[in-house]
Amino acid sequence: MLAEQELVAEARKLLEAAIIYYRGKPVGTVAAQDAETEALNYDQCFVRDFVSSALVFLMEGKPDIVRNFLVEVLALQRCDRHLDCFKPGQGLMPASFKVASKNGEEYLVADFGEQAIARVAPIDSCFWWLILLRAYVKATGDLALAHQPDVQQGIRLILDLCLEAQFDLFPTLLVPDGSFMIDRRMGVYGYPLEIQALFYAALRTAQELLLSGDPGDAYLQAVETRLGHLSYHIRNYYWLDFQRLNEIYRYQSEEFGETAINKFNLYPDAIPPWLTDWLPDRGGYLAGNLGSGWMDFRFFSLGNLLAILAALTDDQQSQRIMDLIEQRWQDLVGQMPLKICFPALEGQDWQTITGCDPKNIPWSYHNGGNWPVLLWLLVAAEQKTGRTELAHKALQIAAHRLPLDQWPEYYDGRTGRLVGKAARTYQTWTIAGFLVARTLLENPNHLALLSFDADPDVVACTI
Ligand code: GLC
């Protein structure tokens, strides 16, 4: 018991030490405090990383830092950007920011991906910002912040960015490779699940927080329509279980017109051999991606867990995802919750899809590594689906290893046994993710900060 208290005290102390101050006020947390490795950009506050820290602060009744963060990032959404030919679209929020100073005056410098490796656009930041705004409002009751004109305008700019007409037929959002947590080339361009789940949660948030009237009404109408189409598309076409696999296996291809059953023209030969054995009789998940003639059959954890939390999946599907995690525990949780995606790309696939990325070799980093930050999403989804026995089991594994290994960023190997080859130590979202998971289990009421009820207006699923 004392060990448990010491562990929590250590995690809290480390999180406290990660806080970044701007003009005397706390505004965020650094990505990592690894004293032995060059900081690179890990001394910055990443928007997606800060969500884990923010949840701890909200759950512990310290919302000021979250408010400051929301306000400052909103201001960066509209900052002047001098980026030569790498120009972020209006409405985009930065991947990260840091405090700089000139003549004794502090200012914030944002990175919209123009300084990141391979110039990847952080499409997920604006969605995480919205989801965090909702969590803040829920924790504090400070609806006034969300109703401020600049915040309303910020929400509308995000919607402009993703609801505008595109060269596209699908209700899912078309994005470049590496535009979210997986911020390197990994064959996750097109319509990756994580972006779709974030997009859905962000639209649900906009629906809750946008003021009606002019100009809100037009946006609210567009949001409602898109929500219905998006959930129908994901629930029906991304869903994979053994029955669906068998249907795909027997699909006719090259079908034209409205009566086509194989709508995306998937060829049965594209089913990867590992999948037939791996899919249990009971259990299923949302595929990683779906485009014309292409389904990415890999299991991506964050997208599936977020889909449960946002009620993008229906209740039955959510239970089936949990069944899958339970039955494939060794593959997905193993020796550290949770695998970012399964299985890893190997051989020729690794070469062509990652471009021979040495950081993403098979079963490492984004390519099948285990990321402790995902623990809080796992625990939250388990709590939402009433599977708390699994949540306790996962938390125990993490509590046992993380402090001994100095809270690493990620683990490698098929079961996550090795500390990641290039993992940072004292990674803030690892520390915060552990605290969030623990606090959620102690007080299930906190789940409301992250979770959405089923949307009564969505088109019913037909599986
Ligand atoms: C890596 C991760 C990214 C994270 C960043 C900071 O680039 O891929 O998701 O935000 O590190 O921790």
GROMACS .gro file of C-alpha atoms and ligand atoms in nm:
model
  475
    1MET     CA    1   0.000   0.000   0.000
    2LEU     CA    2   0.282   0.235   0.091
    3ALA     CA    3   0.457   0.144  -0.232
    4GLU     CA    4   0.141   0.238  -0.418
    5GLN     CA    5   0.130   0.574  -0.241
    6GLU     CA    6   0.496   0.636  -0.312
    7LEU     CA    7   0.442   0.553  -0.675
    8VAL     CA    8   0.159   0.801  -0.708
    9ALA     CA    9   0.357   1.066  -0.520
   10GLU     CA   10   0.651   1.016  -0.757
   11ALA     CA   11   0.428   1.042  -1.064
   12ARG     CA   12   0.265   1.360  -0.932
   13LYS     CA   13   0.602   1.516  -0.857
   14LEU     CA   14   0.730   1.437  -1.205
   15LEU     CA   15   0.417   1.580  -1.364
   16GLU     CA   16   0.449   1.897  -1.156
   17ALA     CA   17   0.812   1.934  -1.271
   18ALA     CA   18   0.700   1.907  -1.635
   19ILE     CA   19   0.486   2.222  -1.618
   20ILE     CA   20   0.578   2.506  -1.853
   21TYR     CA   21   0.523   2.864  -1.733
   22TYR     CA   22   0.448   3.157  -1.960
   23ARG     CA   23   0.446   3.511  -1.826
   24GLY     CA   24   0.422   3.365  -1.477
   25LYS     CA   25   0.127   3.137  -1.553
   26PRO     CA   26   0.124   2.758  -1.608
   27VAL     CA   27   0.028   2.685  -1.972
   28GLY     CA   28   0.128   2.329  -2.050
   29THR     CA   29   0.372   2.045  -1.988
   30VAL     CA   30   0.690   1.946  -2.174
   31ALA     CA   31   0.678   1.619  -2.367
   32ALA     CA   32   0.966   1.460  -2.175
   33GLN     CA   33   1.225   1.533  -1.908
   34ASP     CA   34   1.498   1.297  -2.017
   35ALA     CA   35   1.820   1.449  -1.883
   36GLU     CA   36   2.040   1.206  -2.073
   37THR     CA   37   1.925   1.267  -2.429
   38GLU     CA   38   1.925   1.582  -2.637
   39ALA     CA   39   1.588   1.753  -2.596
   40LEU     CA   40   1.519   1.801  -2.972
   41ASN     CA   41   1.154   1.906  -2.964
   42TYR     CA   42   1.066   1.707  -2.651
   43ASP     CA   43   1.106   2.027  -2.447
   44GLN     CA   44   0.794   2.163  -2.617
   45CYS     CA   45   0.432   2.125  -2.516
   46PHE     CA   46   0.258   1.897  -2.766
   47VAL     CA   47  -0.116   1.952  -2.789
   48ARG     CA   48  -0.201   1.581  -2.811
   49ASP     CA   49   0.039   1.496  -2.527
   50PHE     CA   50  -0.098   1.765  -2.300
   51VAL     CA   51  -0.446   1.610  -2.305
   52SER     CA   52  -0.325   1.339  -2.063
   53SER     CA   53  -0.171   1.596  -1.826
   54ALA     CA   54  -0.481   1.814  -1.852
   55LEU     CA   55  -0.707   1.529  -1.749
   56VAL     CA   56  -0.501   1.478  -1.434
   57PHE     CA   57  -0.525   1.849  -1.354
   58LEU     CA   58  -0.900   1.853  -1.415
   59MET     CA   59  -0.955   1.540  -1.206
   60GLU     CA   60  -0.748   1.685  -0.924
   61GLY     CA   61  -0.938   2.013  -0.921
   62LYS     CA   62  -0.661   2.229  -1.078
   63PRO     CA   63  -0.828   2.359  -1.394
   64ASP     CA   64  -0.638   2.690  -1.430
   65ILE     CA   65  -0.351   2.543  -1.629
   66VAL     CA   66  -0.602   2.381  -1.865
   67ARG     CA   67  -0.785   2.709  -1.915
   68ASN     CA   68  -0.458   2.891  -1.985
   69PHE     CA   69  -0.359   2.623  -2.233
   70LEU     CA   70  -0.694   2.640  -2.416
   71VAL     CA   71  -0.675   3.018  -2.444
   72GLU     CA   72  -0.311   3.030  -2.558
   73VAL     CA   73  -0.350   2.757  -2.819
   74LEU     CA   74  -0.659   2.933  -2.950
   75ALA     CA   75  -0.452   3.250  -2.996
   76LEU     CA   76  -0.189   3.046  -3.185
   77GLN     CA   77  -0.459   2.922  -3.422
   78ARG     CA   78  -0.470   3.275  -3.557
   79CYS     CA   79  -0.105   3.373  -3.524
   80ASP     CA   80   0.092   3.509  -3.819
   81ARG     CA   81   0.269   3.227  -3.992
   82HIS     CA   82   0.584   3.288  -4.193
   83LEU     CA   83   0.657   2.945  -4.321
   84ASP     CA   84   0.789   2.981  -4.677
   85CYS     CA   85   0.604   2.721  -4.886
   86PHE     CA   86   0.482   2.503  -4.597
   87LYS     CA   87   0.158   2.679  -4.518
   88PRO     CA   88  -0.090   2.537  -4.269
   89GLY     CA   89  -0.458   2.574  -4.354
   90GLN     CA   90  -0.651   2.834  -4.158
   91GLY     CA   91  -0.811   2.685  -3.849
   92LEU     CA   92  -0.534   2.432  -3.792
   93MET     CA   93  -0.388   2.423  -3.443
   94PRO     CA   94  -0.019   2.366  -3.375
   95ALA     CA   95   0.139   2.029  -3.300
   96SER     CA   96   0.339   2.193  -3.025
   97PHE     CA   97   0.459   2.523  -2.883
   98LYS     CA   98   0.733   2.655  -2.659
   99VAL     CA   99   0.812   2.971  -2.470
  100ALA     CA  100   1.081   3.199  -2.614
  101SER     CA  101   1.188   3.549  -2.512
  102LYS     CA  102   1.321   3.863  -2.676
  103ASN     CA  103   1.438   4.173  -2.489
  104GLY     CA  104   1.305   4.023  -2.169
  105GLU     CA  105   0.956   3.974  -2.316
  106GLU     CA  106   0.820   3.620  -2.336
  107TYR     CA  107   0.626   3.495  -2.638
  108LEU     CA  108   0.506   3.159  -2.766
  109VAL     CA  109   0.651   2.991  -3.074
  110ALA     CA  110   0.422   2.739  -3.240
  111ASP     CA  111   0.511   2.449  -3.467
  112PHE     CA  112   0.242   2.358  -3.718
  113GLY     CA  113   0.453   2.078  -3.855
  114GLU     CA  114   0.678   2.308  -4.056
  115GLN     CA  115   0.962   2.233  -3.815
  116ALA     CA  116   0.876   1.870  -3.751
  117ILE     CA  117   1.054   1.573  -3.908
  118ALA     CA  118   0.917   1.530  -4.262
  119ARG     CA  119   0.689   1.835  -4.226
  120VAL     CA  120   0.385   1.642  -4.104
  121ALA     CA  121   0.061   1.833  -4.050
  122PRO     CA  122  -0.093   1.782  -3.704
  123ILE     CA  123  -0.456   1.745  -3.808
  124ASP     CA  124  -0.544   1.591  -3.471
  125SER     CA  125  -0.450   1.900  -3.263
  126CYS     CA  126  -0.765   2.097  -3.335
  127PHE     CA  127  -0.981   1.794  -3.250
  128TRP     CA  128  -0.796   1.728  -2.924
  129TRP     CA  129  -0.830   2.098  -2.838
  130LEU     CA  130  -1.207   2.077  -2.880
  131ILE     CA  131  -1.235   1.754  -2.682
  132LEU     CA  132  -1.031   1.912  -2.403
  133LEU     CA  133  -1.246   2.224  -2.409
  134ARG     CA  134  -1.548   2.003  -2.344
  135ALA     CA  135  -1.371   1.819  -2.063
  136TYR     CA  136  -1.277   2.153  -1.906
  137VAL     CA  137  -1.636   2.278  -1.927
  138LYS     CA  138  -1.764   1.954  -1.777
  139ALA     CA  139  -1.513   1.962  -1.492
  140THR     CA  140  -1.560   2.329  -1.401
  141GLY     CA  141  -1.906   2.427  -1.526
  142ASP     CA  142  -1.734   2.726  -1.693
  143LEU     CA  143  -1.956   2.729  -2.002
  144ALA     CA  144  -1.884   3.102  -2.029
  145LEU     CA  145  -1.538   3.024  -2.169
  146ALA     CA  146  -1.683   2.814  -2.449
  147HIS     CA  147  -1.937   3.086  -2.525
  148GLN     CA  148  -1.681   3.366  -2.556
  149PRO     CA  149  -1.688   3.509  -2.910
  150ASP     CA  150  -1.322   3.422  -2.981
  151VAL     CA  151  -1.376   3.061  -2.870
  152GLN     CA  152  -1.691   3.032  -3.082
  153GLN     CA  153  -1.495   3.166  -3.375
  154GLY     CA  154  -1.217   2.915  -3.308
  155ILE     CA  155  -1.468   2.630  -3.319
  156ARG     CA  156  -1.611   2.762  -3.646
  157LEU     CA  157  -1.262   2.786  -3.799
  158ILE     CA  158  -1.201   2.421  -3.714
  159LEU     CA  159  -1.531   2.328  -3.875
  160ASP     CA  160  -1.449   2.536  -4.184
  161LEU     CA  161  -1.130   2.341  -4.216
  162CYS     CA  162  -1.291   1.999  -4.210
  163LEU     CA  163  -1.648   2.045  -4.333
  164GLU     CA  164  -1.566   2.236  -4.649
  165ALA     CA  165  -1.621   2.072  -4.987
  166GLN     CA  166  -1.336   1.841  -5.091
  167PHE     CA  167  -1.253   1.632  -5.397
  168ASP     CA  168  -1.412   1.340  -5.226
  169LEU     CA  169  -1.723   1.126  -5.198
  170PHE     CA  170  -1.681   0.988  -4.848
  171PRO     CA  171  -1.804   1.140  -4.521
  172THR     CA  172  -1.473   1.044  -4.361
  173LEU     CA  173  -1.193   1.300  -4.351
  174LEU     CA  174  -0.915   1.273  -4.609
  175VAL     CA  175  -0.572   1.342  -4.455
  176PRO     CA  176  -0.201   1.302  -4.535
  177ASP     CA  177   0.026   1.036  -4.382
  178GLY     CA  178   0.146   1.086  -4.026
  179SER     CA  179  -0.105   1.356  -3.932
  180PHE     CA  180  -0.178   1.233  -3.576
  181MET     CA  181  -0.010   1.039  -3.293
  182ILE     CA  182   0.165   0.834  -3.560
  183ASP     CA  183   0.352   1.131  -3.700
  184ARG     CA  184   0.575   0.942  -3.942
  185ARG     CA  185   0.507   0.771  -4.271
  186MET     CA  186   0.329   0.447  -4.182
  187GLY     CA  187   0.070   0.401  -4.457
  188VAL     CA  188  -0.185   0.594  -4.252
  189TYR     CA  189  -0.288   0.846  -4.518
  190GLY     CA  190  -0.634   0.862  -4.667
  191TYR     CA  191  -0.902   0.787  -4.409
  192PRO     CA  192  -0.721   0.656  -4.098
  193LEU     CA  193  -0.947   0.546  -3.816
  194GLU     CA  194  -0.786   0.760  -3.546
  195ILE     CA  195  -0.861   1.080  -3.736
  196GLN     CA  196  -1.219   0.967  -3.803
  197ALA     CA  197  -1.281   0.890  -3.435
  198LEU     CA  198  -1.131   1.224  -3.331
  199PHE     CA  199  -1.331   1.402  -3.600
  200TYR     CA  200  -1.651   1.240  -3.475
  201ALA     CA  201  -1.578   1.332  -3.110
  202ALA     CA  202  -1.492   1.687  -3.218
  203LEU     CA  203  -1.819   1.722  -3.412
  204ARG     CA  204  -2.013   1.594  -3.111
  205THR     CA  205  -1.834   1.855  -2.901
  206ALA     CA  206  -1.912   2.133  -3.147
  207GLN     CA  207  -2.275   2.025  -3.135
  208GLU     CA  208  -2.272   2.068  -2.755
  209LEU     CA  209  -2.080   2.394  -2.739
  210LEU     CA  210  -2.174   2.600  -3.046
  211LEU     CA  211  -2.428   2.873  -2.980
  212SER     CA  212  -2.736   2.865  -3.197
  213GLY     CA  213  -2.847   3.169  -3.399
  214ASP     CA  214  -2.644   3.336  -3.667
  215PRO     CA  215  -2.385   3.214  -3.770
  216GLY     CA  216  -2.401   2.905  -3.541
  217ASP     CA  217  -2.715   2.753  -3.695
  218ALA     CA  218  -2.566   2.687  -4.036
  219TYR     CA  219  -2.269   2.514  -3.871
  220LEU     CA  220  -2.492   2.311  -3.638
  221GLN     CA  221  -2.692   2.188  -3.935
  222ALA     CA  222  -2.378   2.083  -4.123
  223VAL     CA  223  -2.243   1.910  -3.811
  224GLU     CA  224  -2.560   1.710  -3.760
  225THR     CA  225  -2.569   1.589  -4.119
  226ARG     CA  226  -2.203   1.491  -4.116
  227LEU     CA  227  -2.234   1.308  -3.783
  228GLY     CA  228  -2.508   1.085  -3.921
  229HIS     CA  229  -2.320   1.003  -4.240
  230LEU     CA  230  -1.990   0.952  -4.064
  231SER     CA  231  -2.120   0.711  -3.805
  232TYR     CA  232  -2.317   0.514  -4.064
  233HIS     CA  233  -2.007   0.483  -4.282
  234ILE     CA  234  -1.772   0.379  -4.001
  235ARG     CA  235  -2.013   0.141  -3.826
  236ASN     CA  236  -2.097  -0.039  -4.145
  237TYR     CA  237  -1.794  -0.031  -4.366
  238TYR     CA  238  -1.500  -0.023  -4.120
  239TRP     CA  239  -1.642  -0.300  -3.901
  240LEU     CA  240  -1.459  -0.631  -3.911
  241ASP     CA  241  -1.551  -0.950  -3.734
  242PHE     CA  242  -1.534  -1.309  -3.842
  243GLN     CA  243  -1.868  -1.295  -4.019
  244ARG     CA  244  -1.768  -0.982  -4.208
  245LEU     CA  245  -1.434  -1.133  -4.297
  246ASN     CA  246  -1.610  -1.431  -4.441
  247GLU     CA  247  -1.828  -1.202  -4.649
  248ILE     CA  248  -1.523  -1.020  -4.783
  249TYR     CA  249  -1.358  -1.354  -4.855
  250ARG     CA  250  -1.650  -1.447  -5.079
  251TYR     CA  251  -1.703  -1.100  -5.232
  252GLN     CA  252  -1.769  -1.055  -5.601
  253SER     CA  253  -1.563  -0.769  -5.737
  254GLU     CA  254  -1.593  -0.512  -6.016
  255GLU     CA  255  -1.955  -0.431  -5.936
  256PHE     CA  256  -2.115  -0.115  -6.074
  257GLY     CA  257  -2.403   0.094  -5.954
  258GLU     CA  258  -2.634   0.114  -5.657
  259THR     CA  259  -2.681  -0.256  -5.600
  260ALA     CA  260  -2.307  -0.325  -5.553
  261ILE     CA  261  -2.245  -0.517  -5.233
  262ASN     CA  262  -1.868  -0.486  -5.239
  263LYS     CA  263  -1.893  -0.106  -5.241
  264PHE     CA  264  -1.520  -0.032  -5.221
  265ASN     CA  265  -1.419  -0.310  -5.458
  266LEU     CA  266  -1.205  -0.503  -5.212
  267TYR     CA  267  -1.038  -0.807  -5.363
  268PRO     CA  268  -1.049  -1.117  -5.140
  269ASP     CA  269  -0.684  -1.189  -5.218
  270ALA     CA  270  -0.593  -0.873  -5.030
  271ILE     CA  271  -0.700  -1.030  -4.698
  272PRO     CA  272  -0.370  -1.076  -4.510
  273PRO     CA  273  -0.302  -1.436  -4.405
  274TRP     CA  274  -0.253  -1.350  -4.035
  275LEU     CA  275  -0.606  -1.217  -4.004
  276THR     CA  276  -0.798  -1.538  -4.068
  277ASP     CA  277  -0.645  -1.706  -3.764
  278TRP     CA  278  -0.624  -1.398  -3.549
  279LEU     CA  279  -0.990  -1.290  -3.554
  280PRO     CA  280  -1.167  -1.476  -3.275
  281ASP     CA  281  -1.518  -1.616  -3.322
  282ARG     CA  282  -1.645  -1.358  -3.080
  283GLY     CA  283  -1.486  -1.016  -3.109
  284GLY     CA  284  -1.433  -0.755  -3.375
  285TYR     CA  285  -1.286  -0.412  -3.440
  286LEU     CA  286  -1.287  -0.117  -3.672
  287ALA     CA  287  -1.036  -0.151  -3.954
  288GLY     CA  288  -0.747   0.094  -3.967
  289ASN     CA  289  -0.844   0.257  -4.296
  290LEU     CA  290  -1.080   0.226  -4.587
  291GLY     CA  291  -1.051   0.373  -4.934
  292SER     CA  292  -1.124   0.281  -5.291
  293GLY     CA  293  -1.005  -0.077  -5.338
  294TRP     CA  294  -0.827  -0.069  -5.003
  295MET     CA  295  -0.891  -0.181  -4.648
  296ASP     CA  296  -0.610  -0.158  -4.394
  297PHE     CA  297  -0.674  -0.464  -4.179
  298ARG     CA  298  -0.433  -0.363  -3.902
  299PHE     CA  299  -0.579  -0.308  -3.554
  300PHE     CA  300  -0.511   0.049  -3.434
  301SER     CA  301  -0.573   0.086  -3.062
  302LEU     CA  302  -0.629   0.456  -3.021
  303GLY     CA  303  -0.890   0.478  -3.297
  304ASN     CA  304  -1.086   0.181  -3.163
  305LEU     CA  305  -1.079   0.302  -2.802
  306LEU     CA  306  -1.174   0.656  -2.898
  307ALA     CA  307  -1.459   0.521  -3.109
  308ILE     CA  308  -1.596   0.352  -2.796
  309LEU     CA  309  -1.559   0.666  -2.584
  310ALA     CA  310  -1.718   0.890  -2.847
  311ALA     CA  311  -2.002   0.640  -2.905
  312LEU     CA  312  -1.901   0.616  -3.267
  313THR     CA  313  -1.941   0.240  -3.229
  314ASP     CA  314  -2.274   0.106  -3.107
  315ASP     CA  315  -2.293  -0.080  -2.774
  316GLN     CA  316  -2.263  -0.419  -2.932
  317GLN     CA  317  -1.958  -0.323  -3.134
  318SER     CA  318  -1.795  -0.168  -2.827
  319GLN     CA  319  -1.839  -0.495  -2.639
  320ARG     CA  320  -1.694  -0.690  -2.929
  321ILE     CA  321  -1.384  -0.471  -2.937
  322MET     CA  322  -1.335  -0.545  -2.568
  323ASP     CA  323  -1.385  -0.917  -2.638
  324LEU     CA  324  -1.110  -0.897  -2.895
  325ILE     CA  325  -0.871  -0.721  -2.657
  326GLU     CA  326  -0.946  -0.979  -2.390
  327GLN     CA  327  -0.890  -1.273  -2.622
  328ARG     CA  328  -0.582  -1.130  -2.789
  329TRP     CA  329  -0.441  -0.990  -2.463
  330GLN     CA  330  -0.092  -1.126  -2.519
  331ASP     CA  331  -0.069  -0.958  -2.860
  332LEU     CA  332  -0.228  -0.627  -2.766
  333VAL     CA  333  -0.138  -0.576  -2.401
  334GLY     CA  334   0.136  -0.830  -2.337
  335GLN     CA  335   0.396  -0.686  -2.105
  336MET     CA  336   0.289  -0.322  -2.135
  337PRO     CA  337  -0.048  -0.175  -2.224
  338LEU     CA  338  -0.098  -0.102  -2.510
  339LYS     CA  339   0.018  -0.192  -2.857
  340ILE     CA  340  -0.023   0.110  -3.087
  341CYS     CA  341  -0.108  -0.114  -3.383
  342PHE     CA  342  -0.106  -0.483  -3.464
  343PRO     CA  343   0.063  -0.648  -3.642
  344ALA     CA  344   0.389  -0.476  -3.740
  345LEU     CA  345   0.481  -0.411  -4.102
  346GLU     CA  346   0.768  -0.641  -4.192
  347GLY     CA  347   1.001  -0.715  -4.483
  348GLN     CA  348   0.901  -0.562  -4.813
  349ASP     CA  349   0.596  -0.395  -4.655
  350TRP     CA  350   0.819  -0.217  -4.405
  351GLN     CA  351   1.046  -0.108  -4.688
  352THR     CA  352   0.781   0.031  -4.918
  353ILE     CA  353   0.527   0.158  -4.668
  354THR     CA  354   0.757   0.326  -4.413
  355GLY     CA  355   1.025   0.412  -4.671
  356CYS     CA  356   1.276   0.198  -4.472
  357ASP     CA  357   1.232   0.410  -4.158
  358PRO     CA  358   1.491   0.282  -3.907
  359LYS     CA  359   1.291   0.414  -3.611
  360ASN     CA  360   0.986   0.220  -3.724
  361ILE     CA  361   1.144  -0.121  -3.771
  362PRO     CA  362   0.904  -0.411  -3.704
  363TRP     CA  363   0.768  -0.418  -3.346
  364SER     CA  364   0.922  -0.085  -3.257
  365TYR     CA  365   0.788   0.268  -3.197
  366HIS     CA  366   0.484   0.334  -3.421
  367ASN     CA  367   0.525   0.005  -3.601
  368GLY     CA  368   0.386  -0.229  -3.337
  369GLY     CA  369   0.546  -0.079  -3.026
  370ASN     CA  370   0.363  -0.066  -2.690
  371TRP     CA  371   0.277   0.284  -2.564
  372PRO     CA  372   0.194   0.331  -2.195
  373VAL     CA  373   0.004   0.655  -2.268
  374LEU     CA  374  -0.268   0.439  -2.425
  375LEU     CA  375  -0.337   0.291  -2.082
  376TRP     CA  376  -0.579   0.568  -1.991
  377LEU     CA  377  -0.779   0.519  -2.307
  378LEU     CA  378  -0.790   0.146  -2.247
  379VAL     CA  379  -0.905   0.190  -1.888
  380ALA     CA  380  -1.165   0.451  -1.987
  381ALA     CA  381  -1.307   0.229  -2.262
  382GLU     CA  382  -1.309  -0.071  -2.029
  383GLN     CA  383  -1.490   0.131  -1.770
  384LYS     CA  384  -1.745   0.251  -2.023
  385THR     CA  385  -1.816  -0.105  -2.134
  386GLY     CA  386  -1.827  -0.240  -1.778
  387ARG     CA  387  -1.505  -0.442  -1.817
  388THR     CA  388  -1.323  -0.308  -1.513
  389GLU     CA  389  -1.156  -0.641  -1.434
  390LEU     CA  390  -0.950  -0.591  -1.750
  391ALA     CA  391  -0.872  -0.234  -1.651
  392HIS     CA  392  -0.731  -0.342  -1.315
  393LYS     CA  393  -0.521  -0.606  -1.483
  394ALA     CA  394  -0.373  -0.356  -1.730
  395LEU     CA  395  -0.304  -0.098  -1.460
  396GLN     CA  396  -0.120  -0.352  -1.250
  397ILE     CA  397   0.117  -0.438  -1.534
  398ALA     CA  398   0.196  -0.070  -1.588
  399ALA     CA  399   0.235   0.011  -1.218
  400HIS     CA  400   0.482  -0.270  -1.182
  401ARG     CA  401   0.712  -0.170  -1.469
  402LEU     CA  402   0.688   0.202  -1.539
  403PRO     CA  403   0.875   0.341  -1.235
  404LEU     CA  404   1.148   0.077  -1.263
  405ASP     CA  405   1.204   0.171  -1.627
  406GLN     CA  406   1.187   0.548  -1.557
  407TRP     CA  407   0.850   0.604  -1.726
  408PRO     CA  408   0.955   0.544  -2.087
  409GLU     CA  409   0.785   0.677  -2.394
  410TYR     CA  410   0.731   0.334  -2.552
  411TYR     CA  411   0.831  -0.033  -2.544
  412ASP     CA  412   0.947  -0.266  -2.824
  413GLY     CA  413   0.906  -0.630  -2.915
  414ARG     CA  414   0.611  -0.851  -2.992
  415THR     CA  415   0.484  -0.835  -2.635
  416GLY     CA  416   0.640  -0.503  -2.534
  417ARG     CA  417   0.909  -0.662  -2.320
  418LEU     CA  418   1.194  -0.429  -2.415
  419VAL     CA  419   1.218  -0.061  -2.332
  420GLY     CA  420   1.190   0.117  -2.670
  421LYS     CA  421   1.512   0.145  -2.864
  422ALA     CA  422   1.501   0.525  -2.885
  423ALA     CA  423   1.243   0.583  -2.612
  424ARG     CA  424   1.273   0.892  -2.394
  425THR     CA  425   1.260   0.841  -2.020
  426TYR     CA  426   1.031   1.047  -1.797
  427GLN     CA  427   0.787   1.094  -2.083
  428THR     CA  428   0.510   1.316  -1.950
  429TRP     CA  429   0.212   1.148  -2.114
  430THR     CA  430   0.334   0.811  -1.983
  431ILE     CA  431   0.330   0.954  -1.631
  432ALA     CA  432   0.003   1.143  -1.673
  433GLY     CA  433  -0.164   0.851  -1.852
  434PHE     CA  434  -0.090   0.629  -1.555
  435LEU     CA  435  -0.237   0.885  -1.313
  436VAL     CA  436  -0.549   0.930  -1.528
  437ALA     CA  437  -0.604   0.554  -1.547
  438ARG     CA  438  -0.564   0.516  -1.172
  439THR     CA  439  -0.789   0.809  -1.088
  440LEU     CA  440  -1.058   0.687  -1.327
  441LEU     CA  441  -1.068   0.352  -1.152
  442GLU     CA  442  -1.087   0.519  -0.814
  443ASN     CA  443  -1.362   0.757  -0.916
  444PRO     CA  444  -1.565   0.640  -1.218
  445ASN     CA  445  -1.754   0.972  -1.227
  446HIS     CA  446  -1.456   1.123  -1.404
  447LEU     CA  447  -1.538   0.915  -1.709
  448ALA     CA  448  -1.799   1.179  -1.800
  449LEU     CA  449  -1.514   1.415  -1.893
  450LEU     CA  450  -1.418   1.193  -2.183
  451SER     CA  451  -1.720   0.991  -2.271
  452PHE     CA  452  -2.018   1.063  -2.495
  453ASP     CA  453  -2.362   0.902  -2.478
  454ALA     CA  454  -2.503   0.745  -2.792
  455ASP     CA  455  -2.630   1.010  -3.032
  456PRO     CA  456  -3.004   0.946  -3.065
  457ASP     CA  457  -3.007   1.094  -3.416
  458VAL     CA  458  -2.750   0.867  -3.579
  459VAL     CA  459  -2.865   0.625  -3.842
  460ALA     CA  460  -2.897   0.279  -3.687
  461CYS     CA  461  -2.619   0.034  -3.761
  462THR     CA  462  -2.705  -0.264  -3.976
  463ILE     CA  463  -2.456  -0.531  -3.871
  464GLC     C1  464   0.642   1.146  -3.106
  464GLC     C2  465   0.503   1.084  -3.117
  464GLC     C3  466   0.397   1.191  -3.108
  464GLC     C4  467   0.416   1.272  -2.980
  464GLC     C5  468   0.557   1.329  -2.973
  464GLC     C6  469   0.586   1.397  -2.841
  464GLC     O1  470   0.669   1.227  -3.216
  464GLC     O2  471   0.490   1.014  -3.236
  464GLC     O3  472   0.272   1.132  -3.113
  464GLC     O4  473   0.321   1.372  -2.974
  464GLC     O5  474   0.652   1.225  -2.988
  464GLC     O6  475   0.572   1.309  -2.734
   0.00000   0.00000   0.00000
